[in-house]
Amino acid sequence: MLSQPAESPSARGVIDALRRLVGESHVLVDPAERAGHEIDWTGRFQGRALAVVRPADAGEVRAVLRLCNEAGIGVVPQGGNTGLVGGGVPRDGEVVLSLLRLRDIGPIDPVAAEVTAGAGVTLGDVQRHAAAAGWAFGVDLASRSAATVGGMIATNAGGLNVLRHGPMAAQVLGVELALADGGHIERIAAPHKDTAGYDLAALVTGSEGTLAVVTRARLRLVPRMTARAVAVIGLPDTAAAVSLVGRLQARLPSLVAAELFFEPGVELVVRHAAGRRPFEAIAGAYLLVECADLASPLDDLAAALSDEPSIVDIAVATGASDRLGLWHLREAHPEAIAREGVPHKLDIAVPTGRLADFVAMVGPAVAAVVPAARVHVYGHVADGNLHVNVLGPGPLDDAVDDAVLRLAIELGGTISAEHGIGVAKVAWLSLVRGADDTAAMAAIKRALDPRGILNPGVLFPVG
Ligand code: 2HG
Ligand code: ZN
């Protein structure tokens, strides 16, 4: 057991020491002040923190880690707390290490096409900073106003534009790390092409705060596209949507997004989130595509769709507010589902050739274990990544998680495509990664965090 009961004398000593390191007002112990840091966005994962600590800079982050390592106290790194798998909230008396005060963002290097940002800078701030200088950032997520650079690296976030620019792993050029024992690694200023030894930025990307704490990162930028066209296309079924995306990928170099959703999700977005139907027809599947270019991509998009016989109906938008209206139908799915209850969220991926099979099989697979459960499916077609949200089962009943994750594996896929393993999927990790693979990961964890203080319970079982 790593963490200390909140009232023990040693816990009080640690809190006092933390106050000396970061200042009294940045150690939150009051339950009301801790509350927002102790529950995740879904409401499914919740625990108690010894304290929430808000260091001002990388030096203070390292000092907090050194103290917790010496005291044997678990540390849960936290950014915008937009995670969906319980990886950023405490379990049992850990210190929550909030990185939100690390908000420095540097000037853009236009030759190298990069910028350096603190772990607590939000995605929205990176996007605005880049846009002001005529650049863009390759990753976009619905939670852009709260998700932070550190959290997005920790989870290797994907989002809406992976088909064009790849996930966070493709944007991270260098990192500054605070190690479990308070040590420091800095690979920020190195050239892009750096083959001198292990790529530690790649190692920590997707490590979910279990190997080190990212305090700063150097991020790749992409050219800013100034003209956009969005279409929501009604199609008979998932297979038609998947094969259309294949043809659009080949014909449209400007394609940046291809998102799939279904009528039950549209109904919820209309009911709970002020969504407006794109057209009257009810389709078996809805595909949202976005093209972005320097000149209007509308004609190219229209030409690519003109000889598609299976289209039930289509709505197209080029103006900013109409485009947002179409995007809202897809982006508001999580918010609308949350209004119905606390969902189990599974972010599986399967080979794209099995997407239609997965969509056909997931409802019956869930019904076989919890007949009354309601299943909502939506996601990122070109990545083979579907979000399965299941309403009905209690937070601790993981029978539906088991059914959905095993189905993804059976179809040649993975149990996590963008949200991570967190605490939610620890029990299934070895099913996709195998014994030797899991053992290699555990060995890396032991080497970098011998006392196991970094995010205990995430990726690996506690103890
Ligand atoms: C999305 O693509 C996010 O909207 C969230 O990854 C998915 O809430 C979810 O299950
Ligand atoms: Zn997603």
CSV table of C-alpha atoms and ligand atoms in Angstrom, one decimal:
chain,number,residue,atom,x,y,z
A,1,MET,CA,0.0,0.0,0.0
A,2,LEU,CA,1.7,3.2,-1.2
A,3,SER,CA,-0.5,6.0,0.0
A,4,GLN,CA,-1.1,7.4,3.5
A,5,PRO,CA,-4.4,7.7,5.3
A,6,ALA,CA,-5.4,11.4,5.2
A,7,GLU,CA,-5.4,11.9,8.9
A,8,SER,CA,-2.2,10.0,9.9
A,9,PRO,CA,0.7,12.0,11.4
A,10,SER,CA,3.0,11.1,8.5
A,11,ALA,CA,0.3,12.3,6.0
A,12,ARG,CA,0.1,15.6,7.9
A,13,GLY,CA,3.9,15.9,7.7
A,14,VAL,CA,3.8,15.3,3.9
A,15,ILE,CA,1.1,18.0,3.5
A,16,ASP,CA,3.2,20.5,5.5
A,17,ALA,CA,6.3,19.6,3.4
A,18,LEU,CA,4.2,20.0,0.2
A,19,ARG,CA,3.1,23.5,1.4
A,20,ARG,CA,6.7,24.5,1.9
A,21,LEU,CA,7.5,23.4,-1.6
A,22,VAL,CA,4.7,25.0,-3.6
A,23,GLY,CA,3.1,27.5,-1.2
A,24,GLU,CA,0.1,27.0,1.1
A,25,SER,CA,-2.6,28.1,-1.4
A,26,HIS,CA,-1.5,25.5,-3.9
A,27,VAL,CA,-2.0,22.5,-1.7
A,28,LEU,CA,-5.7,21.8,-1.7
A,29,VAL,CA,-6.8,19.6,1.2
A,30,ASP,CA,-10.3,21.0,1.7
A,31,PRO,CA,-12.8,18.3,0.3
A,32,ALA,CA,-14.8,21.0,-1.6
A,33,GLU,CA,-11.6,22.2,-3.3
A,34,ARG,CA,-10.4,18.7,-4.1
A,35,ALA,CA,-13.8,17.5,-5.4
A,36,GLY,CA,-13.4,18.5,-9.0
A,37,HIS,CA,-10.0,16.8,-9.2
A,38,GLU,CA,-11.3,13.6,-7.7
A,39,ILE,CA,-13.9,12.6,-10.2
A,40,ASP,CA,-13.4,12.0,-13.9
A,41,TRP,CA,-15.5,13.5,-16.8
A,42,THR,CA,-17.8,10.5,-17.0
A,43,GLY,CA,-18.5,10.3,-13.3
A,44,ARG,CA,-17.7,6.6,-13.4
A,45,PHE,CA,-14.2,6.9,-11.7
A,46,GLN,CA,-13.8,8.6,-8.4
A,47,GLY,CA,-11.4,8.4,-5.5
A,48,ARG,CA,-10.0,10.4,-2.6
A,49,ALA,CA,-6.8,12.4,-2.8
A,50,LEU,CA,-4.5,13.1,0.1
A,51,ALA,CA,-4.1,16.6,-1.5
A,52,VAL,CA,-4.2,18.3,-4.8
A,53,VAL,CA,-0.8,20.0,-5.4
A,54,ARG,CA,-0.4,22.7,-8.0
A,55,PRO,CA,3.3,23.4,-8.7
A,56,ALA,CA,4.2,26.6,-10.6
A,57,ASP,CA,7.0,25.1,-12.7
A,58,ALA,CA,9.1,22.1,-13.7
A,59,GLY,CA,11.4,22.6,-10.7
A,60,GLU,CA,8.5,22.4,-8.3
A,61,VAL,CA,7.1,19.4,-10.1
A,62,ARG,CA,10.4,17.6,-9.5
A,63,ALA,CA,10.6,18.7,-5.9
A,64,VAL,CA,7.0,17.3,-5.3
A,65,LEU,CA,8.0,14.0,-6.9
A,66,ARG,CA,11.2,13.7,-4.9
A,67,LEU,CA,9.2,14.2,-1.7
A,68,CYS,CA,6.5,11.7,-2.6
A,69,ASN,CA,9.0,9.2,-3.7
A,70,GLU,CA,10.9,9.4,-0.4
A,71,ALA,CA,7.6,9.2,1.5
A,72,GLY,CA,6.3,6.3,-0.7
A,73,ILE,CA,3.2,8.2,-1.7
A,74,GLY,CA,1.4,7.6,-5.0
A,75,VAL,CA,1.2,10.5,-7.4
A,76,VAL,CA,-1.6,10.9,-10.0
A,77,PRO,CA,-0.5,13.5,-12.7
A,78,GLN,CA,-3.5,15.5,-13.9
A,79,GLY,CA,-4.1,18.0,-16.7
A,80,GLY,CA,-7.5,19.2,-17.7
A,81,ASN,CA,-9.1,16.1,-16.2
A,82,THR,CA,-10.8,15.2,-19.5
A,83,GLY,CA,-9.7,11.6,-19.4
A,84,LEU,CA,-12.3,8.8,-19.8
A,85,VAL,CA,-10.6,5.7,-18.3
A,86,GLY,CA,-9.9,6.8,-14.7
A,87,GLY,CA,-6.2,7.4,-15.3
A,88,GLY,CA,-6.2,11.0,-14.1
A,89,VAL,CA,-8.1,10.8,-10.9
A,90,PRO,CA,-7.0,9.4,-7.5
A,91,ARG,CA,-7.9,5.9,-6.3
A,92,ASP,CA,-6.9,5.8,-2.7
A,93,GLY,CA,-5.2,8.7,-1.0
A,94,GLU,CA,-2.6,9.6,-3.6
A,95,VAL,CA,-1.3,13.2,-4.3
A,96,VAL,CA,-3.0,14.6,-7.4
A,97,LEU,CA,-0.3,16.5,-9.2
A,98,SER,CA,-2.1,19.2,-11.2
A,99,LEU,CA,0.0,20.5,-14.1
A,100,LEU,CA,-2.4,23.4,-15.0
A,101,ARG,CA,0.0,26.2,-13.9
A,102,LEU,CA,2.7,25.1,-16.4
A,103,ARG,CA,1.2,27.4,-19.0
A,104,ASP,CA,4.2,28.9,-20.8
A,105,ILE,CA,4.1,28.7,-24.6
A,106,GLY,CA,7.1,29.8,-26.7
A,107,PRO,CA,7.5,31.6,-30.0
A,108,ILE,CA,7.0,29.6,-33.2
A,109,ASP,CA,10.0,28.5,-35.1
A,110,PRO,CA,8.8,28.8,-38.7
A,111,VAL,CA,11.8,27.0,-40.2
A,112,ALA,CA,11.5,23.9,-38.1
A,113,ALA,CA,7.6,24.4,-37.9
A,114,GLU,CA,7.5,23.8,-34.2
A,115,VAL,CA,6.5,25.4,-30.8
A,116,THR,CA,7.4,24.6,-27.2
A,117,ALA,CA,4.5,24.4,-24.7
A,118,GLY,CA,4.2,23.7,-21.0
A,119,ALA,CA,2.3,20.6,-19.9
A,120,GLY,CA,-0.7,22.7,-18.7
A,121,VAL,CA,-1.3,24.6,-21.9
A,122,THR,CA,-4.7,23.7,-23.3
A,123,LEU,CA,-5.1,22.4,-26.9
A,124,GLY,CA,-7.3,25.4,-27.6
A,125,ASP,CA,-4.4,27.7,-26.6
A,126,VAL,CA,-1.9,25.8,-28.8
A,127,GLN,CA,-4.4,26.1,-31.7
A,128,ARG,CA,-4.9,29.9,-31.2
A,129,HIS,CA,-1.2,30.5,-30.7
A,130,ALA,CA,-0.4,28.6,-33.9
A,131,ALA,CA,-3.2,30.3,-35.9
A,132,ALA,CA,-2.1,33.8,-34.9
A,133,ALA,CA,1.2,33.1,-36.6
A,134,GLY,CA,-0.4,31.4,-39.7
A,135,TRP,CA,0.1,27.8,-38.5
A,136,ALA,CA,-2.1,25.0,-37.2
A,137,PHE,CA,-1.7,22.1,-34.9
A,138,GLY,CA,-2.3,18.6,-36.3
A,139,VAL,CA,-4.4,17.2,-33.4
A,140,ASP,CA,-8.0,18.3,-32.7
A,141,LEU,CA,-10.4,17.0,-30.1
A,142,ALA,CA,-13.9,18.1,-28.9
A,143,SER,CA,-12.4,18.8,-25.4
A,144,ARG,CA,-10.0,21.3,-26.9
A,145,SER,CA,-10.9,24.0,-24.3
A,146,ALA,CA,-9.7,21.8,-21.3
A,147,ALA,CA,-7.5,19.0,-22.6
A,148,THR,CA,-3.8,19.9,-22.0
A,149,VAL,CA,-0.5,19.2,-23.8
A,150,GLY,CA,0.7,17.0,-20.9
A,151,GLY,CA,-2.5,14.9,-20.8
A,152,MET,CA,-2.6,14.5,-24.5
A,153,ILE,CA,0.9,13.2,-24.6
A,154,ALA,CA,0.3,10.9,-21.7
A,155,THR,CA,-2.6,9.3,-23.5
A,156,ASN,CA,-1.3,9.7,-27.0
A,157,ALA,CA,-4.5,11.4,-27.9
A,158,GLY,CA,-6.0,10.9,-31.3
A,159,GLY,CA,-9.1,12.8,-32.2
A,160,LEU,CA,-10.6,14.1,-35.4
A,161,ASN,CA,-7.7,14.6,-37.8
A,162,VAL,CA,-5.6,11.5,-37.3
A,163,LEU,CA,-6.2,10.4,-40.9
A,164,ARG,CA,-4.3,13.4,-42.1
A,165,HIS,CA,-1.8,14.3,-39.4
A,166,GLY,CA,-1.5,11.2,-37.1
A,167,PRO,CA,-2.1,11.1,-33.3
A,168,MET,CA,0.0,13.0,-30.6
A,169,ALA,CA,2.9,10.6,-31.1
A,170,ALA,CA,3.3,12.1,-34.6
A,171,GLN,CA,3.4,15.7,-33.2
A,172,VAL,CA,5.8,15.3,-30.3
A,173,LEU,CA,9.3,16.3,-31.3
A,174,GLY,CA,10.9,16.5,-27.8
A,175,VAL,CA,10.0,16.4,-24.1
A,176,GLU,CA,11.2,17.7,-20.8
A,177,LEU,CA,10.5,15.1,-18.1
A,178,ALA,CA,10.4,15.0,-14.3
A,179,LEU,CA,11.3,11.6,-13.1
A,180,ALA,CA,9.8,9.7,-10.2
A,181,ASP,CA,12.9,10.4,-7.9
A,182,GLY,CA,12.9,14.1,-8.8
A,183,GLY,CA,15.4,13.7,-11.6
A,184,HIS,CA,15.3,15.6,-14.9
A,185,ILE,CA,15.6,14.7,-18.6
A,186,GLU,CA,15.5,17.4,-21.2
A,187,ARG,CA,15.3,16.6,-24.9
A,188,ILE,CA,13.6,19.8,-25.9
A,189,ALA,CA,16.2,21.7,-27.9
A,190,ALA,CA,17.6,18.7,-29.9
A,191,PRO,CA,17.1,18.8,-33.7
A,192,HIS,CA,14.2,16.9,-35.2
A,193,LYS,CA,16.5,14.3,-36.6
A,194,ASP,CA,18.0,12.9,-33.5
A,195,THR,CA,18.9,9.2,-33.6
A,196,ALA,CA,21.3,9.4,-30.7
A,197,GLY,CA,19.9,6.6,-28.4
A,198,TYR,CA,16.4,5.7,-27.2
A,199,ASP,CA,13.6,8.0,-28.2
A,200,LEU,CA,12.3,8.9,-24.7
A,201,ALA,CA,9.6,11.2,-26.1
A,202,ALA,CA,8.2,8.3,-28.0
A,203,LEU,CA,8.5,6.1,-24.8
A,204,VAL,CA,6.5,8.5,-22.6
A,205,THR,CA,3.9,9.2,-25.2
A,206,GLY,CA,1.0,7.0,-24.3
A,207,SER,CA,2.5,5.9,-21.0
A,208,GLU,CA,-0.4,7.5,-19.0
A,209,GLY,CA,1.8,9.1,-16.3
A,210,THR,CA,3.3,5.8,-15.2
A,211,LEU,CA,6.9,6.4,-16.3
A,212,ALA,CA,7.6,10.1,-15.8
A,213,VAL,CA,5.8,13.4,-15.7
A,214,VAL,CA,5.9,15.5,-18.9
A,215,THR,CA,6.6,19.2,-17.9
A,216,ARG,CA,7.2,20.7,-21.4
A,217,ALA,CA,7.0,19.5,-25.0
A,218,ARG,CA,8.2,20.6,-28.4
A,219,LEU,CA,5.4,20.1,-30.9
A,220,ARG,CA,5.2,19.9,-34.6
A,221,LEU,CA,3.0,22.4,-36.5
A,222,VAL,CA,1.3,22.0,-39.8
A,223,PRO,CA,0.3,24.6,-42.5
A,224,ARG,CA,-2.9,26.4,-41.7
A,225,MET,CA,-5.7,25.6,-44.2
A,226,THR,CA,-8.0,28.6,-44.8
A,227,ALA,CA,-10.9,27.0,-46.7
A,228,ARG,CA,-13.1,24.2,-45.5
A,229,ALA,CA,-16.1,22.1,-46.6
A,230,VAL,CA,-18.0,19.7,-44.3
A,231,ALA,CA,-20.6,17.2,-45.5
A,232,VAL,CA,-22.9,14.9,-43.5
A,233,ILE,CA,-23.8,12.1,-45.7
A,234,GLY,CA,-26.7,9.7,-45.0
A,235,LEU,CA,-25.9,6.1,-46.1
A,236,PRO,CA,-27.7,2.8,-45.9
A,237,ASP,CA,-25.3,1.1,-43.5
A,238,THR,CA,-21.8,1.0,-42.0
A,239,ALA,CA,-20.4,-1.0,-44.9
A,240,ALA,CA,-21.4,1.7,-47.3
A,241,ALA,CA,-19.8,4.4,-45.1
A,242,VAL,CA,-16.5,2.5,-44.8
A,243,SER,CA,-16.2,1.8,-48.5
A,244,LEU,CA,-17.0,5.5,-49.4
A,245,VAL,CA,-14.3,6.6,-47.0
A,246,GLY,CA,-11.9,4.4,-48.9
A,247,ARG,CA,-12.8,6.1,-52.2
A,248,LEU,CA,-12.6,9.6,-50.7
A,249,GLN,CA,-9.2,8.9,-49.2
A,250,ALA,CA,-7.8,8.1,-52.7
A,251,ARG,CA,-9.6,11.0,-54.4
A,252,LEU,CA,-9.3,13.9,-51.9
A,253,PRO,CA,-5.9,15.0,-50.7
A,254,SER,CA,-7.7,17.6,-48.7
A,255,LEU,CA,-9.7,15.1,-46.6
A,256,VAL,CA,-9.0,15.7,-42.9
A,257,ALA,CA,-11.8,13.9,-41.1
A,258,ALA,CA,-14.2,11.0,-41.6
A,259,GLU,CA,-16.6,10.4,-38.7
A,260,LEU,CA,-19.3,7.8,-38.3
A,261,PHE,CA,-22.4,8.0,-36.2
A,262,PHE,CA,-25.9,6.5,-36.1
A,263,GLU,CA,-29.6,7.5,-35.6
A,264,PRO,CA,-29.8,6.8,-31.9
A,265,GLY,CA,-26.9,9.2,-31.3
A,266,VAL,CA,-28.5,11.9,-33.5
A,267,GLU,CA,-31.7,11.5,-31.6
A,268,LEU,CA,-29.9,12.2,-28.3
A,269,VAL,CA,-27.9,15.1,-29.6
A,270,VAL,CA,-31.2,16.7,-30.9
A,271,ARG,CA,-33.0,16.0,-27.6
A,272,HIS,CA,-30.2,17.0,-25.1
A,273,ALA,CA,-27.7,19.2,-26.9
A,274,ALA,CA,-29.7,21.4,-29.3
A,275,GLY,CA,-28.6,19.4,-32.3
A,276,ARG,CA,-30.4,20.0,-35.6
A,277,ARG,CA,-31.0,17.2,-38.1
A,278,PRO,CA,-28.9,17.6,-41.3
A,279,PHE,CA,-31.8,16.5,-43.4
A,280,GLU,CA,-35.2,14.8,-43.0
A,281,ALA,CA,-34.3,11.3,-44.1
A,282,ILE,CA,-33.4,8.8,-41.5
A,283,ALA,CA,-30.3,7.0,-42.6
A,284,GLY,CA,-28.8,3.6,-41.5
A,285,ALA,CA,-25.4,5.4,-41.0
A,286,TYR,CA,-24.2,9.0,-41.0
A,287,LEU,CA,-20.7,9.9,-42.3
A,288,LEU,CA,-19.3,13.3,-41.6
A,289,VAL,CA,-16.4,14.3,-43.8
A,290,GLU,CA,-14.3,17.5,-43.8
A,291,CYS,CA,-11.9,18.8,-46.4
A,292,ALA,CA,-9.5,21.6,-45.7
A,293,ASP,CA,-7.3,23.4,-48.3
A,294,LEU,CA,-5.9,26.8,-49.2
A,295,ALA,CA,-8.7,27.3,-51.8
A,296,SER,CA,-12.3,26.1,-51.4
A,297,PRO,CA,-12.3,22.3,-51.5
A,298,LEU,CA,-16.1,22.3,-52.2
A,299,ASP,CA,-15.9,21.5,-55.9
A,300,ASP,CA,-13.5,18.6,-55.3
A,301,LEU,CA,-15.8,17.2,-52.5
A,302,ALA,CA,-18.9,17.6,-54.7
A,303,ALA,CA,-17.2,15.8,-57.6
A,304,ALA,CA,-16.0,13.0,-55.4
A,305,LEU,CA,-19.6,12.4,-54.1
A,306,SER,CA,-21.4,13.0,-57.4
A,307,ASP,CA,-21.2,9.4,-58.7
A,308,GLU,CA,-22.0,7.7,-55.4
A,309,PRO,CA,-25.3,5.9,-55.9
A,310,SER,CA,-25.8,4.7,-52.3
A,311,ILE,CA,-26.1,8.2,-50.8
A,312,VAL,CA,-29.5,8.6,-49.1
A,313,ASP,CA,-29.2,12.4,-48.5
A,314,ILE,CA,-26.5,14.9,-47.9
A,315,ALA,CA,-26.0,18.3,-46.2
A,316,VAL,CA,-23.0,20.4,-47.0
A,317,ALA,CA,-21.6,23.5,-45.3
A,318,THR,CA,-18.7,25.9,-46.0
A,319,GLY,CA,-19.5,28.8,-43.7
A,320,ALA,CA,-18.0,28.6,-40.2
A,321,SER,CA,-21.3,28.5,-38.3
A,322,ASP,CA,-22.9,26.0,-40.6
A,323,ARG,CA,-19.8,23.8,-40.5
A,324,LEU,CA,-19.9,23.9,-36.6
A,325,GLY,CA,-23.6,23.0,-36.8
A,326,LEU,CA,-22.8,19.8,-38.7
A,327,TRP,CA,-19.8,19.0,-36.5
A,328,HIS,CA,-22.0,19.5,-33.4
A,329,LEU,CA,-24.1,16.4,-34.4
A,330,ARG,CA,-21.0,14.3,-34.0
A,331,GLU,CA,-19.0,16.2,-31.3
A,332,ALA,CA,-21.9,16.5,-28.9
A,333,HIS,CA,-22.4,12.7,-28.7
A,334,PRO,CA,-20.5,12.4,-25.4
A,335,GLU,CA,-22.3,15.3,-23.8
A,336,ALA,CA,-25.7,14.1,-25.0
A,337,ILE,CA,-25.1,10.5,-23.7
A,338,ALA,CA,-23.9,11.9,-20.4
A,339,ARG,CA,-27.3,13.4,-20.0
A,340,GLU,CA,-28.8,9.9,-20.0
A,341,GLY,CA,-26.6,8.5,-17.3
A,342,VAL,CA,-23.0,7.4,-16.5
A,343,PRO,CA,-21.8,5.4,-19.5
A,344,HIS,CA,-19.2,2.7,-19.8
A,345,LYS,CA,-16.9,4.1,-22.5
A,346,LEU,CA,-14.8,1.8,-24.7
A,347,ASP,CA,-12.5,3.2,-27.4
A,348,ILE,CA,-11.8,0.0,-29.4
A,349,ALA,CA,-10.3,-0.2,-32.9
A,350,VAL,CA,-10.6,-3.0,-35.4
A,351,PRO,CA,-9.1,-3.3,-38.9
A,352,THR,CA,-11.3,-1.1,-41.1
A,353,GLY,CA,-12.4,-4.2,-43.0
A,354,ARG,CA,-14.1,-5.5,-39.8
A,355,LEU,CA,-15.8,-2.2,-38.8
A,356,ALA,CA,-19.2,-3.2,-40.3
A,357,ASP,CA,-18.9,-6.7,-38.6
A,358,PHE,CA,-18.1,-5.0,-35.3
A,359,VAL,CA,-21.1,-2.6,-35.5
A,360,ALA,CA,-23.4,-5.5,-36.3
A,361,MET,CA,-22.0,-7.7,-33.5
A,362,VAL,CA,-21.6,-5.3,-30.6
A,363,GLY,CA,-25.3,-4.8,-29.8
A,364,PRO,CA,-26.0,-8.6,-29.5
A,365,ALA,CA,-22.7,-9.1,-27.6
A,366,VAL,CA,-23.7,-6.5,-25.0
A,367,ALA,CA,-27.4,-7.7,-24.9
A,368,ALA,CA,-26.1,-11.2,-24.1
A,369,VAL,CA,-24.6,-10.0,-20.8
A,370,VAL,CA,-26.9,-7.1,-19.9
A,371,PRO,CA,-30.1,-7.3,-22.0
A,372,ALA,CA,-31.4,-3.9,-20.9
A,373,ALA,CA,-28.2,-2.0,-21.7
A,374,ARG,CA,-28.4,0.8,-24.4
A,375,VAL,CA,-25.4,0.9,-26.8
A,376,HIS,CA,-24.3,4.0,-28.7
A,377,VAL,CA,-21.5,3.7,-31.3
A,378,TYR,CA,-19.7,6.5,-33.1
A,379,GLY,CA,-16.1,7.2,-34.1
A,380,HIS,CA,-13.3,7.7,-36.5
A,381,VAL,CA,-13.8,5.5,-39.5
A,382,ALA,CA,-10.4,5.8,-41.2
A,383,ASP,CA,-8.6,4.8,-37.9
A,384,GLY,CA,-10.9,1.8,-37.4
A,385,ASN,CA,-11.7,3.4,-34.1
A,386,LEU,CA,-15.2,3.2,-32.7
A,387,HIS,CA,-16.4,4.6,-29.4
A,388,VAL,CA,-18.9,2.2,-27.7
A,389,ASN,CA,-20.8,3.9,-25.0
A,390,VAL,CA,-23.0,1.6,-22.9
A,391,LEU,CA,-25.7,3.0,-20.6
A,392,GLY,CA,-27.3,0.8,-18.0
A,393,PRO,CA,-24.8,-1.2,-16.0
A,394,GLY,CA,-23.5,0.2,-12.7
A,395,PRO,CA,-20.0,1.7,-12.6
A,396,LEU,CA,-18.4,-1.5,-11.1
A,397,ASP,CA,-20.2,-4.0,-13.3
A,398,ASP,CA,-17.7,-4.7,-16.0
A,399,ALA,CA,-19.5,-7.5,-17.9
A,400,VAL,CA,-20.2,-5.3,-20.8
A,401,ASP,CA,-16.6,-4.0,-20.9
A,402,ASP,CA,-15.5,-7.6,-21.1
A,403,ALA,CA,-17.9,-8.5,-23.9
A,404,VAL,CA,-17.0,-5.4,-26.0
A,405,LEU,CA,-13.2,-5.7,-25.5
A,406,ARG,CA,-13.2,-9.4,-26.3
A,407,LEU,CA,-15.2,-8.8,-29.5
A,408,ALA,CA,-12.6,-6.2,-30.6
A,409,ILE,CA,-9.8,-8.6,-30.0
A,410,GLU,CA,-11.6,-11.4,-31.7
A,411,LEU,CA,-12.0,-9.2,-34.8
A,412,GLY,CA,-8.2,-8.5,-34.8
A,413,GLY,CA,-8.4,-5.2,-33.0
A,414,THR,CA,-7.3,-3.5,-29.9
A,415,ILE,CA,-8.9,-2.5,-26.5
A,416,SER,CA,-7.8,1.1,-26.7
A,417,ALA,CA,-7.3,3.4,-29.7
A,418,GLU,CA,-7.1,6.8,-28.1
A,419,HIS,CA,-8.2,7.0,-24.4
A,420,GLY,CA,-5.6,4.7,-22.9
A,421,ILE,CA,-5.9,1.8,-20.4
A,422,GLY,CA,-6.3,3.9,-17.3
A,423,VAL,CA,-7.7,1.8,-14.4
A,424,ALA,CA,-10.7,0.8,-16.6
A,425,LYS,CA,-9.0,-1.7,-18.8
A,426,VAL,CA,-6.1,-3.1,-16.8
A,427,ALA,CA,-7.7,-6.5,-16.6
A,428,TRP,CA,-7.6,-6.9,-20.4
A,429,LEU,CA,-4.2,-5.4,-21.3
A,430,SER,CA,-2.4,-8.8,-21.4
A,431,LEU,CA,-5.0,-10.1,-23.8
A,432,VAL,CA,-3.9,-7.7,-26.5
A,433,ARG,CA,-0.2,-7.3,-25.6
A,434,GLY,CA,0.7,-10.9,-24.7
A,435,ALA,CA,2.9,-12.2,-21.8
A,436,ASP,CA,6.4,-11.2,-23.0
A,437,ASP,CA,5.1,-7.8,-24.2
A,438,THR,CA,3.4,-7.1,-20.8
A,439,ALA,CA,6.6,-8.2,-19.0
A,440,ALA,CA,8.8,-5.9,-21.0
A,441,MET,CA,6.5,-3.0,-20.2
A,442,ALA,CA,6.6,-3.9,-16.5
A,443,ALA,CA,10.4,-4.0,-16.6
A,444,ILE,CA,10.5,-0.5,-18.2
A,445,LYS,CA,8.1,0.7,-15.4
A,446,ARG,CA,10.3,-0.7,-12.7
A,447,ALA,CA,13.4,0.8,-14.2
A,448,LEU,CA,12.0,4.4,-14.3
A,449,ASP,CA,9.8,4.2,-11.2
A,450,PRO,CA,11.3,1.6,-8.8
A,451,ARG,CA,9.0,2.5,-5.9
A,452,GLY,CA,5.9,2.5,-8.1
A,453,ILE,CA,4.7,6.0,-7.1
A,454,LEU,CA,3.7,7.1,-10.6
A,455,ASN,CA,0.0,6.6,-11.2
A,456,PRO,CA,-0.3,3.4,-9.3
A,457,GLY,CA,-3.1,1.1,-10.6
A,458,VAL,CA,-3.0,2.6,-14.1
A,459,LEU,CA,-1.8,0.2,-16.9
A,460,PHE,CA,-0.7,-2.4,-14.3
A,461,PRO,CA,-2.5,-3.7,-11.2
A,462,VAL,CA,-1.5,-2.2,-7.9
A,463,GLY,CA,1.2,-4.1,-5.9
B,1,2HG,C1,-14.7,11.4,-29.2
B,1,2HG,O1,-14.2,11.0,-30.3
B,1,2HG,C2,-13.9,11.3,-27.9
B,1,2HG,O2,-15.8,12.1,-29.2
B,1,2HG,C3,-14.8,10.8,-26.8
B,1,2HG,O3,-12.9,10.4,-28.1
B,1,2HG,C4,-15.5,9.5,-27.0
B,1,2HG,O4,-16.8,9.8,-25.1
B,1,2HG,C5,-16.4,9.0,-25.9
B,1,2HG,O5,-16.6,7.8,-25.8
B,2,ZN,ZN,-12.5,9.8,-30.2
